[in-house]
PDB file of C-alpha atoms and ligand atoms in Angstrom:
ATOM      1  CA  UNK Z   4     107.377  81.512  88.932  1.00  0.00           C
ATOM      2  CA  UNK Z   5     104.062  82.748  87.581  1.00  0.00           C
ATOM      3  CA  UNK Z   6     102.977  86.287  88.426  1.00  0.00           C
ATOM      4  CA  UNK Z   7     100.996  86.247  91.659  1.00  0.00           C
ATOM      5  CA  UNK Z   8      97.707  88.147  91.740  1.00  0.00           C
ATOM      6  CA  UNK Z   9      95.973  88.982  95.007  1.00  0.00           C
ATOM      7  CA  UNK Z  10      92.281  88.035  94.805  1.00  0.00           C
ATOM      8  CA  UNK Z  11      89.985  88.379  97.796  1.00  0.00           C
ATOM      9  CA  UNK Z  12      92.660  87.468 100.288  1.00  0.00           C
ATOM     10  CA  UNK Z  13      94.547  84.828  98.308  1.00  0.00           C
ATOM     11  CA  UNK Z  14      97.535  84.957  95.994  1.00  0.00           C
ATOM     12  CA  UNK Z  15      96.834  83.048  92.784  1.00  0.00           C
ATOM     13  CA  UNK Z  16      98.808  82.419  89.592  1.00  0.00           C
ATOM     14  CA  UNK Z  17      98.049  84.911  86.801  1.00  0.00           C
ATOM     15  CA  UNK Z  18      96.409  82.255  84.582  1.00  0.00           C
ATOM     16  CA  UNK Z  19      94.012  81.367  87.399  1.00  0.00           C
ATOM     17  CA  UNK Z  20      93.209  84.982  88.314  1.00  0.00           C
ATOM     18  CA  UNK Z  21      89.723  85.185  86.807  1.00  0.00           C
ATOM     19  CA  UNK Z  22      86.491  86.965  87.628  1.00  0.00           C
ATOM     20  CA  UNK Z  23      82.967  85.718  87.034  1.00  0.00           C
ATOM     21  CA  UNK Z  24      81.041  86.845  83.956  1.00  0.00           C
ATOM     22  CA  UNK Z  25      78.312  87.751  86.470  1.00  0.00           C
ATOM     23  CA  UNK Z  26      80.599  90.277  88.183  1.00  0.00           C
ATOM     24  CA  UNK Z  27      79.043  93.723  87.835  1.00  0.00           C
ATOM     25  CA  UNK Z  28      82.497  95.145  87.235  1.00  0.00           C
ATOM     26  CA  UNK Z  29      82.380  93.325  83.897  1.00  0.00           C
ATOM     27  CA  UNK Z  30      78.638  93.564  83.241  1.00  0.00           C
ATOM     28  CA  UNK Z  31      78.331  97.280  83.983  1.00  0.00           C
ATOM     29  CA  UNK Z  32      81.751  98.783  84.687  1.00  0.00           C
ATOM     30  CA  UNK Z  33      80.526  98.945  88.265  1.00  0.00           C
ATOM     31  CA  UNK Z  34      83.537  99.382  90.511  1.00  0.00           C
ATOM     32  CA  UNK Z  35      86.539 101.560  91.249  1.00  0.00           C
ATOM     33  CA  UNK Z  36      90.288 101.254  90.849  1.00  0.00           C
ATOM     34  CA  UNK Z  37      93.679 102.738  91.587  1.00  0.00           C
ATOM     35  CA  UNK Z  38      96.978 102.796  89.745  1.00  0.00           C
ATOM     36  CA  UNK Z  39      99.939 102.987  92.108  1.00  0.00           C
ATOM     37  CA  UNK Z  40     103.701 102.646  91.650  1.00  0.00           C
ATOM     38  CA  UNK Z  41     106.375 101.160  93.835  1.00  0.00           C
ATOM     39  CA  UNK Z  42     109.835 102.716  93.573  1.00  0.00           C
ATOM     40  CA  UNK Z  43     112.872 101.132  95.231  1.00  0.00           C
ATOM     41  CA  UNK Z  44     110.589  98.773  97.161  1.00  0.00           C
ATOM     42  CA  UNK Z  45     108.383 101.540  98.612  1.00  0.00           C
ATOM     43  CA  UNK Z  46     104.717 102.041  97.743  1.00  0.00           C
ATOM     44  CA  UNK Z  47     104.748 105.574  96.378  1.00  0.00           C
ATOM     45  CA  UNK Z  48     102.248 108.089  97.852  1.00  0.00           C
ATOM     46  CA  UNK Z  49     100.422 105.125  99.398  1.00  0.00           C
ATOM     47  CA  UNK Z  50      98.146 107.146 101.679  1.00  0.00           C
ATOM     48  CA  UNK Z  51      96.956 109.456  98.888  1.00  0.00           C
ATOM     49  CA  UNK Z  52      96.096 106.492  96.634  1.00  0.00           C
ATOM     50  CA  UNK Z  53      94.320 104.512  99.353  1.00  0.00           C
ATOM     51  CA  UNK Z  54      92.386 107.611 100.421  1.00  0.00           C
ATOM     52  CA  UNK Z  55      91.267 108.275  96.828  1.00  0.00           C
ATOM     53  CA  UNK Z  56      90.223 104.633  96.425  1.00  0.00           C
ATOM     54  CA  UNK Z  57      87.945 104.790  99.466  1.00  0.00           C
ATOM     55  CA  UNK Z  58      86.580 108.190  98.366  1.00  0.00           C
ATOM     56  CA  UNK Z  59      85.776 106.809  94.894  1.00  0.00           C
ATOM     57  CA  UNK Z  60      84.062 103.786  96.471  1.00  0.00           C
ATOM     58  CA  UNK Z  61      82.029 105.995  98.791  1.00  0.00           C
ATOM     59  CA  UNK Z  62      80.895 108.147  95.873  1.00  0.00           C
ATOM     60  CA  UNK Z  63      79.474 105.102  94.064  1.00  0.00           C
ATOM     61  CA  UNK Z  64      77.950 103.668  97.266  1.00  0.00           C
ATOM     62  CA  UNK Z  65      80.319 100.725  97.381  1.00  0.00           C
ATOM     63  CA  UNK Z  66      81.516  99.566 100.784  1.00  0.00           C
ATOM     64  CA  UNK Z  67      84.992  98.071 100.579  1.00  0.00           C
ATOM     65  CA  UNK Z  68      84.998  94.998 102.825  1.00  0.00           C
ATOM     66  CA  UNK Z  69      88.443  95.747 104.210  1.00  0.00           C
ATOM     67  CA  UNK Z  70      90.122  98.525 106.205  1.00  0.00           C
ATOM     68  CA  UNK Z  71      92.512 100.976 104.483  1.00  0.00           C
ATOM     69  CA  UNK Z  72      95.401  99.658 106.624  1.00  0.00           C
ATOM     70  CA  UNK Z  73      94.700  96.052 105.583  1.00  0.00           C
ATOM     71  CA  UNK Z  74      94.391  97.192 101.967  1.00  0.00           C
ATOM     72  CA  UNK Z  75      97.840  98.753 102.074  1.00  0.00           C
ATOM     73  CA  UNK Z  76      99.243  95.606 103.709  1.00  0.00           C
ATOM     74  CA  UNK Z  77      97.716  93.525 100.879  1.00  0.00           C
ATOM     75  CA  UNK Z  78      99.322  95.803  98.279  1.00  0.00           C
ATOM     76  CA  UNK Z  79     102.703  95.412  99.992  1.00  0.00           C
ATOM     77  CA  UNK Z  80     102.231  91.655 100.191  1.00  0.00           C
ATOM     78  CA  UNK Z  81     101.496  91.455  96.446  1.00  0.00           C
ATOM     79  CA  UNK Z  82     104.596  93.461  95.514  1.00  0.00           C
ATOM     80  CA  UNK Z  83     106.797  91.335  97.800  1.00  0.00           C
ATOM     81  CA  UNK Z  84     105.309  88.039  96.601  1.00  0.00           C
ATOM     82  CA  UNK Z  85     106.428  88.964  93.078  1.00  0.00           C
ATOM     83  CA  UNK Z  86     109.880  90.150  94.208  1.00  0.00           C
ATOM     84  CA  UNK Z  87     109.407  93.585  92.627  1.00  0.00           C
ATOM     85  CA  UNK Z  88     111.226  96.688  93.786  1.00  0.00           C
ATOM     86  CA  UNK Z  89     109.860  98.874  90.975  1.00  0.00           C
ATOM     87  CA  UNK Z  90     106.451  98.111  89.528  1.00  0.00           C
ATOM     88  CA  UNK Z  91     102.982  99.362  88.694  1.00  0.00           C
ATOM     89  CA  UNK Z  92     100.127  98.225  90.918  1.00  0.00           C
ATOM     90  CA  UNK Z  93      96.542  97.987  89.750  1.00  0.00           C
ATOM     91  CA  UNK Z  94      94.078  97.775  92.598  1.00  0.00           C
ATOM     92  CA  UNK Z  95      90.459  97.132  91.713  1.00  0.00           C
ATOM     93  CA  UNK Z  96      87.275  96.793  93.652  1.00  0.00           C
ATOM     94  CA  UNK Z  97      84.414  95.406  91.634  1.00  0.00           C
ATOM     95  CA  UNK Z  98      80.806  95.483  92.794  1.00  0.00           C
ATOM     96  CA  UNK Z  99      81.047  91.702  92.718  1.00  0.00           C
ATOM     97  CA  UNK Z 100      78.936  88.830  91.477  1.00  0.00           C
ATOM     98  CA  UNK Z 101      75.221  89.481  91.207  1.00  0.00           C
ATOM     99  CA  UNK Z 102      72.410  88.662  88.817  1.00  0.00           C
ATOM    100  CA  UNK Z 103      71.995  90.082  85.323  1.00  0.00           C
ATOM    101  CA  UNK Z 104      70.044  93.134  86.478  1.00  0.00           C
ATOM    102  CA  UNK Z 105      71.567  96.507  87.346  1.00  0.00           C
ATOM    103  CA  UNK Z 106      70.811  96.321  91.041  1.00  0.00           C
ATOM    104  CA  UNK Z 107      73.946  95.909  93.139  1.00  0.00           C
ATOM    105  CA  UNK Z 108      71.910  94.930  96.211  1.00  0.00           C
ATOM    106  CA  UNK Z 109      72.946  91.263  96.226  1.00  0.00           C
ATOM    107  CA  UNK Z 110      76.531  91.778  95.073  1.00  0.00           C
ATOM    108  CA  UNK Z 111      79.482  91.040  97.332  1.00  0.00           C
ATOM    109  CA  UNK Z 112      82.425  93.318  96.370  1.00  0.00           C
ATOM    110  CA  UNK Z 113      85.590  91.675  95.110  1.00  0.00           C
ATOM    111  CA  UNK Z 114      89.139  92.954  95.543  1.00  0.00           C
ATOM    112  CA  UNK Z 115      91.955  92.332  93.059  1.00  0.00           C
ATOM    113  CA  UNK Z 116      95.553  93.542  93.286  1.00  0.00           C
ATOM    114  CA  UNK Z 117      97.918  93.180  90.322  1.00  0.00           C
ATOM    115  CA  UNK Z 118     101.605  94.113  90.467  1.00  0.00           C
ATOM    116  CA  UNK Z 119     103.295  94.179  87.061  1.00  0.00           C
ATOM    117  CA  UNK Z 120     105.326  96.355  84.713  1.00  0.00           C
ATOM    118  CA  UNK Z 121     103.834  99.138  82.562  1.00  0.00           C
ATOM    119  CA  UNK Z 122     105.179 101.477  79.897  1.00  0.00           C
ATOM    120  CA  UNK Z 123     102.535 103.856  78.607  1.00  0.00           C
ATOM    121  CA  UNK Z 124     104.572 105.738  76.004  1.00  0.00           C
ATOM    122  CA  UNK Z 125     107.775 104.931  74.076  1.00  0.00           C
ATOM    123  CA  UNK Z 126     110.953 105.764  75.994  1.00  0.00           C
ATOM    124  CA  UNK Z 127     112.231 108.320  73.458  1.00  0.00           C
ATOM    125  CA  UNK Z 128     109.096 110.454  73.932  1.00  0.00           C
ATOM    126  CA  UNK Z 129     110.151 111.101  77.526  1.00  0.00           C
ATOM    127  CA  UNK Z 130     113.308 112.766  76.179  1.00  0.00           C
ATOM    128  CA  UNK Z 131     112.024 114.356  72.979  1.00  0.00           C
ATOM    129  CA  UNK Z 132     108.419 115.037  73.974  1.00  0.00           C
ATOM    130  CA  UNK Z 133     105.234 113.984  72.201  1.00  0.00           C
ATOM    131  CA  UNK Z 134     102.631 115.330  69.831  1.00  0.00           C
ATOM    132  CA  UNK Z 135      99.009 115.250  70.920  1.00  0.00           C
ATOM    133  CA  UNK Z 136      95.592 116.422  69.756  1.00  0.00           C
ATOM    134  CA  UNK Z 137      92.450 117.811  71.324  1.00  0.00           C
ATOM    135  CA  UNK Z 138      89.676 115.222  71.256  1.00  0.00           C
ATOM    136  CA  UNK Z 139      86.143 115.901  70.043  1.00  0.00           C
ATOM    137  CA  UNK Z 140      84.967 113.677  72.902  1.00  0.00           C
ATOM    138  CA  UNK Z 141      84.190 115.900  75.881  1.00  0.00           C
ATOM    139  CA  UNK Z 142      84.628 114.774  79.471  1.00  0.00           C
ATOM    140  CA  UNK Z 143      81.536 113.325  81.152  1.00  0.00           C
ATOM    141  CA  UNK Z 144      79.401 115.994  82.773  1.00  0.00           C
ATOM    142  CA  UNK Z 145      80.468 116.030  86.440  1.00  0.00           C
ATOM    143  CA  UNK Z 146      76.880 115.613  87.582  1.00  0.00           C
ATOM    144  CA  UNK Z 147      76.486 112.523  85.386  1.00  0.00           C
ATOM    145  CA  UNK Z 148      79.670 110.699  86.349  1.00  0.00           C
ATOM    146  CA  UNK Z 149      82.241 112.805  88.138  1.00  0.00           C
ATOM    147  CA  UNK Z 150      85.740 112.601  86.723  1.00  0.00           C
ATOM    148  CA  UNK Z 151      86.901 112.688  90.343  1.00  0.00           C
ATOM    149  CA  UNK Z 152      85.716 109.108  90.724  1.00  0.00           C
ATOM    150  CA  UNK Z 153      88.308 106.632  89.455  1.00  0.00           C
ATOM    151  CA  UNK Z 154      85.622 104.235  88.290  1.00  0.00           C
ATOM    152  CA  UNK Z 155      85.856 101.100  86.198  1.00  0.00           C
ATOM    153  CA  UNK Z 156      83.859 102.928  83.539  1.00  0.00           C
ATOM    154  CA  UNK Z 157      86.498 104.569  81.338  1.00  0.00           C
ATOM    155  CA  UNK Z 158      84.561 104.565  78.077  1.00  0.00           C
ATOM    156  CA  UNK Z 159      84.624 108.357  77.923  1.00  0.00           C
ATOM    157  CA  UNK Z 160      88.412 108.305  78.064  1.00  0.00           C
ATOM    158  CA  UNK Z 161      88.730 105.301  75.747  1.00  0.00           C
ATOM    159  CA  UNK Z 162      86.763 107.079  72.991  1.00  0.00           C
ATOM    160  CA  UNK Z 163      89.168 110.013  73.214  1.00  0.00           C
ATOM    161  CA  UNK Z 164      92.127 107.619  73.193  1.00  0.00           C
ATOM    162  CA  UNK Z 165      90.839 105.952  70.008  1.00  0.00           C
ATOM    163  CA  UNK Z 166      90.601 109.372  68.395  1.00  0.00           C
ATOM    164  CA  UNK Z 167      94.248 110.011  69.329  1.00  0.00           C
ATOM    165  CA  UNK Z 168      95.311 106.670  67.861  1.00  0.00           C
ATOM    166  CA  UNK Z 169      93.373 107.436  64.651  1.00  0.00           C
ATOM    167  CA  UNK Z 170      95.284 110.724  64.443  1.00  0.00           C
ATOM    168  CA  UNK Z 171      98.591 108.888  64.860  1.00  0.00           C
ATOM    169  CA  UNK Z 172      99.430 110.352  68.290  1.00  0.00           C
ATOM    170  CA  UNK Z 173      99.549 108.681  71.701  1.00  0.00           C
ATOM    171  CA  UNK Z 174      97.365 111.091  73.675  1.00  0.00           C
ATOM    172  CA  UNK Z 175      94.436 113.485  73.471  1.00  0.00           C
ATOM    173  CA  UNK Z 176      93.332 116.435  75.568  1.00  0.00           C
ATOM    174  CA  UNK Z 177      89.716 116.276  76.667  1.00  0.00           C
ATOM    175  CA  UNK Z 178      87.732 119.473  77.157  1.00  0.00           C
ATOM    176  CA  UNK Z 179      84.930 119.610  79.700  1.00  0.00           C
ATOM    177  CA  UNK Z 180      81.224 120.356  79.212  1.00  0.00           C
ATOM    178  CA  UNK Z 181      82.028 124.089  79.318  1.00  0.00           C
ATOM    179  CA  UNK Z 182      84.691 123.822  76.648  1.00  0.00           C
ATOM    180  CA  UNK Z 183      87.548 124.343  79.084  1.00  0.00           C
ATOM    181  CA  UNK Z 184      90.584 122.100  79.374  1.00  0.00           C
ATOM    182  CA  UNK Z 185      90.053 119.056  81.589  1.00  0.00           C
ATOM    183  CA  UNK Z 186      92.728 116.379  81.256  1.00  0.00           C
ATOM    184  CA  UNK Z 187      94.278 113.831  78.933  1.00  0.00           C
ATOM    185  CA  UNK Z 188      92.787 110.322  78.745  1.00  0.00           C
ATOM    186  CA  UNK Z 189      94.743 109.057  81.756  1.00  0.00           C
ATOM    187  CA  UNK Z 190      96.972 111.995  82.687  1.00  0.00           C
ATOM    188  CA  UNK Z 191      96.674 115.492  84.114  1.00  0.00           C
ATOM    189  CA  UNK Z 192      97.745 118.553  82.137  1.00  0.00           C
ATOM    190  CA  UNK Z 193     100.299 121.230  82.972  1.00  0.00           C
ATOM    191  CA  UNK Z 194     101.328 124.218  80.875  1.00  0.00           C
ATOM    192  CA  UNK Z 195     103.929 126.865  81.536  1.00  0.00           C
ATOM    193  CA  UNK Z 196     103.533 130.439  80.362  1.00  0.00           C
ATOM    194  CA  UNK Z 197     106.100 133.125  81.238  1.00  0.00           C
ATOM    195  CA  UNK Z 198     107.572 130.974  83.984  1.00  0.00           C
ATOM    196  CA  UNK Z 199     104.237 130.214  85.682  1.00  0.00           C
ATOM    197  CA  UNK Z 200     103.102 126.584  85.901  1.00  0.00           C
ATOM    198  CA  UNK Z 201      99.344 126.205  85.390  1.00  0.00           C
ATOM    199  CA  UNK Z 202      97.015 123.231  85.719  1.00  0.00           C
ATOM    200  CA  UNK Z 203      93.195 122.949  85.607  1.00  0.00           C
ATOM    201  CA  UNK Z 204      91.313 123.043  88.925  1.00  0.00           C
ATOM    202  CA  UNK Z 205      89.627 120.023  90.506  1.00  0.00           C
ATOM    203  CA  UNK Z 206      86.270 121.472  89.387  1.00  0.00           C
ATOM    204  CA  UNK Z 207      87.224 121.334  85.708  1.00  0.00           C
ATOM    205  CA  UNK Z 208      86.329 117.679  85.116  1.00  0.00           C
ATOM    206  CA  UNK Z 209      89.559 116.022  86.152  1.00  0.00           C
ATOM    207  CA  UNK Z 210      90.730 113.198  88.302  1.00  0.00           C
ATOM    208  CA  UNK Z 211      92.659 114.842  91.126  1.00  0.00           C
ATOM    209  CA  UNK Z 212      95.923 113.160  90.231  1.00  0.00           C
ATOM    210  CA  UNK Z 213      98.302 112.076  92.941  1.00  0.00           C
ATOM    211  CA  UNK Z 214     101.167 112.946  90.573  1.00  0.00           C
ATOM    212  CA  UNK Z 215      99.540 116.328  89.838  1.00  0.00           C
ATOM    213  CA  UNK Z 216      99.407 117.148  93.519  1.00  0.00           C
ATOM    214  CA  UNK Z 217     103.017 116.091  93.967  1.00  0.00           C
ATOM    215  CA  UNK Z 218     104.114 118.301  91.055  1.00  0.00           C
ATOM    216  CA  UNK Z 219     102.371 121.292  92.668  1.00  0.00           C
ATOM    217  CA  UNK Z 220     104.272 120.561  95.907  1.00  0.00           C
ATOM    218  CA  UNK Z 221     107.566 120.131  94.043  1.00  0.00           C
ATOM    219  CA  UNK Z 222     107.052 123.487  92.301  1.00  0.00           C
ATOM    220  CA  UNK Z 223     106.695 125.086  95.721  1.00  0.00           C
ATOM    221  CA  UNK Z 224     109.958 123.451  96.849  1.00  0.00           C
ATOM    222  CA  UNK Z 225     111.713 124.605  93.675  1.00  0.00           C
ATOM    223  CA  UNK Z 226     110.329 128.134  93.997  1.00  0.00           C
ATOM    224  CA  UNK Z 227     108.530 127.842  90.677  1.00  0.00           C
ATOM    225  CA  UNK Z 228     105.210 129.716  90.738  1.00  0.00           C
ATOM    226  CA  UNK Z 229     102.334 127.278  90.160  1.00  0.00           C
ATOM    227  CA  UNK Z 230      98.579 127.881  90.046  1.00  0.00           C
ATOM    228  CA  UNK Z 231      95.408 125.853  89.592  1.00  0.00           C
ATOM    229  CA  UNK Z 232      93.166 127.733  87.185  1.00  0.00           C
ATOM    230  CA  UNK Z 233      90.601 127.360  84.447  1.00  0.00           C
ATOM    231  CA  UNK Z 234      92.435 126.888  81.152  1.00  0.00           C
ATOM    232  CA  UNK Z 235      91.114 127.252  77.644  1.00  0.00           C
ATOM    233  CA  UNK Z 236      92.432 125.424  74.616  1.00  0.00           C
ATOM    234  CA  UNK Z 237      94.041 128.706  73.592  1.00  0.00           C
ATOM    235  CA  UNK Z 238      96.242 128.504  76.715  1.00  0.00           C
ATOM    236  CA  UNK Z 239      97.578 125.183  75.428  1.00  0.00           C
ATOM    237  CA  UNK Z 240      98.176 126.627  71.937  1.00  0.00           C
ATOM    238  CA  UNK Z 241     100.275 129.527  73.239  1.00  0.00           C
ATOM    239  CA  UNK Z 242     102.092 127.661  76.040  1.00  0.00           C
ATOM    240  CA  UNK Z 243     105.874 127.977  76.290  1.00  0.00           C
ATOM    241  CA  UNK Z 244     106.049 124.494  77.796  1.00  0.00           C
ATOM    242  CA  UNK Z 245     103.620 121.652  78.296  1.00  0.00           C
ATOM    243  CA  UNK Z 246     103.707 118.315  80.090  1.00  0.00           C
ATOM    244  CA  UNK Z 247     101.413 115.530  81.280  1.00  0.00           C
ATOM    245  CA  UNK Z 248     101.494 113.700  84.596  1.00  0.00           C
ATOM    246  CA  UNK Z 249     100.163 110.412  85.889  1.00  0.00           C
ATOM    247  CA  UNK Z 250     101.192 107.389  87.886  1.00  0.00           C
ATOM    248  CA  UNK Z 251     101.578 105.264  84.771  1.00  0.00           C
ATOM    249  CA  UNK Z 252     102.886 108.076  82.549  1.00  0.00           C
ATOM    250  CA  UNK Z 253     105.002 109.769  85.266  1.00  0.00           C
ATOM    251  CA  UNK Z 254     106.028 113.148  83.727  1.00  0.00           C
ATOM    252  CA  UNK Z 255     106.105 113.419  79.921  1.00  0.00           C
ATOM    253  CA  UNK Z 256     106.738 116.580  77.873  1.00  0.00           C
ATOM    254  CA  UNK Z 257     104.380 117.633  75.073  1.00  0.00           C
ATOM    255  CA  UNK Z 258     105.944 119.435  72.098  1.00  0.00           C
ATOM    256  CA  UNK Z 259     103.027 119.751  69.681  1.00  0.00           C
ATOM    257  CA  UNK Z 260      99.249 120.080  70.019  1.00  0.00           C
ATOM    258  CA  UNK Z 261      96.774 120.209  67.127  1.00  0.00           C
ATOM    259  CA  UNK Z 262      99.646 121.101  64.786  1.00  0.00           C
ATOM    260  CA  UNK Z 263     100.908 124.000  66.961  1.00  0.00           C
ATOM    261  CA  UNK Z 264     104.508 123.612  68.089  1.00  0.00           C
ATOM    262  CA  UNK Z 265     104.924 124.162  71.839  1.00  0.00           C
ATOM    263  CA  UNK Z 266     107.740 126.648  72.589  1.00  0.00           C
ATOM    264  CA  UNK Z 267     110.844 125.636  70.647  1.00  0.00           C
ATOM    265  CA  UNK Z 268     109.527 122.156  69.899  1.00  0.00           C
ATOM    266  CA  UNK Z 269     111.710 120.525  72.531  1.00  0.00           C
ATOM    267  CA  UNK Z 270     111.118 119.944  76.274  1.00  0.00           C
ATOM    268  CA  UNK Z 271     111.661 123.341  77.938  1.00  0.00           C
ATOM    269  CA  UNK Z 272     113.917 124.297  80.867  1.00  0.00           C
ATOM    270  CA  UNK Z 273     111.194 124.450  83.547  1.00  0.00           C
ATOM    271  CA  UNK Z 274     109.787 121.088  82.454  1.00  0.00           C
ATOM    272  CA  UNK Z 275     113.280 119.604  82.633  1.00  0.00           C
ATOM    273  CA  UNK Z 276     113.789 120.940  86.166  1.00  0.00           C
ATOM    274  CA  UNK Z 277     110.450 119.501  87.274  1.00  0.00           C
ATOM    275  CA  UNK Z 278     111.159 116.166  85.579  1.00  0.00           C
ATOM    276  CA  UNK Z 279     114.498 115.893  87.321  1.00  0.00           C
ATOM    277  CA  UNK Z 280     112.998 116.833  90.708  1.00  0.00           C
ATOM    278  CA  UNK Z 281     110.241 114.261  90.190  1.00  0.00           C
ATOM    279  CA  UNK Z 282     112.652 111.400  89.479  1.00  0.00           C
ATOM    280  CA  UNK Z 283     114.815 112.374  92.444  1.00  0.00           C
ATOM    281  CA  UNK Z 284     111.778 112.559  94.728  1.00  0.00           C
ATOM    282  CA  UNK Z 285     110.329 109.164  93.809  1.00  0.00           C
ATOM    283  CA  UNK Z 286     113.625 107.501  94.731  1.00  0.00           C
ATOM    284  CA  UNK Z 287     114.695 109.552  97.718  1.00  0.00           C
ATOM    285  CA  UNK Z 288     111.636 111.494  98.952  1.00  0.00           C
TER     286      UNK Z 288
HETATM  287  N1  LIG Y 308      93.384 111.508  84.892  1.00  0.00           N
HETATM  288  C1  LIG Y 308      92.881 110.291  84.656  1.00  0.00           C
HETATM  289  C2  LIG Y 308      91.599 110.176  83.907  1.00  0.00           C
HETATM  290  C3  LIG Y 308      93.548 109.152  85.131  1.00  0.00           C
HETATM  291  O1  LIG Y 308      93.053 107.934  84.897  1.00  0.00           O
HETATM  292  C4  LIG Y 308      94.761 109.304  85.836  1.00  0.00           C
HETATM  293  C5  LIG Y 308      95.493 108.099  86.355  1.00  0.00           C
HETATM  294  N2  LIG Y 308      96.117 107.366  85.362  1.00  0.00           N
HETATM  295  C6  LIG Y 308      95.266 110.590  86.033  1.00  0.00           C
HETATM  296  C7  LIG Y 308      94.535 111.678  85.566  1.00  0.00           C
HETATM  297  C8  LIG Y 308      96.542 110.826  86.778  1.00  0.00           C
HETATM  298  O2  LIG Y 308      96.350 110.536  88.153  1.00  0.00           O
HETATM  299  P1  LIG Y 308      97.507 109.964  89.058  1.00  0.00           P
HETATM  300  O3  LIG Y 308      98.607 110.934  89.012  1.00  0.00           O
HETATM  301  O4  LIG Y 308      96.894 109.848  90.421  1.00  0.00           O
HETATM  302  O5  LIG Y 308      97.887 108.637  88.512  1.00  0.00           O
END
């Protein structure tokens, strides 16, 4: 059976799941999205994702024509219709079809839900860790387009990603307008120095990752000290351990940045503990 995509209330075959070229999501990147996972048939951290989706929509003055409860039900319906127990869910709200001008006034928002598989990085990198670079592309100024909005406009991140690919690595760290560490192109950043887990604050030009927040909670459970603080690139260069988090990426160790080897060049003991706790939690809670 063809993959079923949820589009404005109907399930349609993947090849028929199409949006208009007059949709402002396509014309202007006008819209918001979420990336969610289902593990063992359960929508993972559903409330946090749905809440962030509605917050992103509010920030761009987009009214989602559906309640959060109905949205969650539609996500569950899409996963079930495709008989997935484990999958990645892409939920997008576009501004909808309008005319060729910028004004969204006459647009009627459109909702799309895709459930499919995703693998962001090669499997062996999860065991051995990956090399990354710092990008020359800085994060959008928060007063231009806040990184806290998960908008359909990811050009900022894409330019950094291209730079990573050019350098032969899968990821890049983006600094913010003040030169401090923000995040990777689609993941949050964690470093460990002398046993303390550190991650940039929500004011540092990051998306407040659902996985990030879970990792902070898991650290508390594991009695590992963890703090949100402003980090400079130097903190990454001298880190004992380093990992990235995201719904798509899950938890992936970093072993080299800008030619500097992180710790011993292999995923460290604290990272391994956190990784293990993460995988246990997503299955069992
Ligand atoms: N930062 C950016 C820019 C992202 O797009 C994402 C989501 N892929 C993340 C961080 C991680 O957020 P989450 O853990 O909620 O997926």
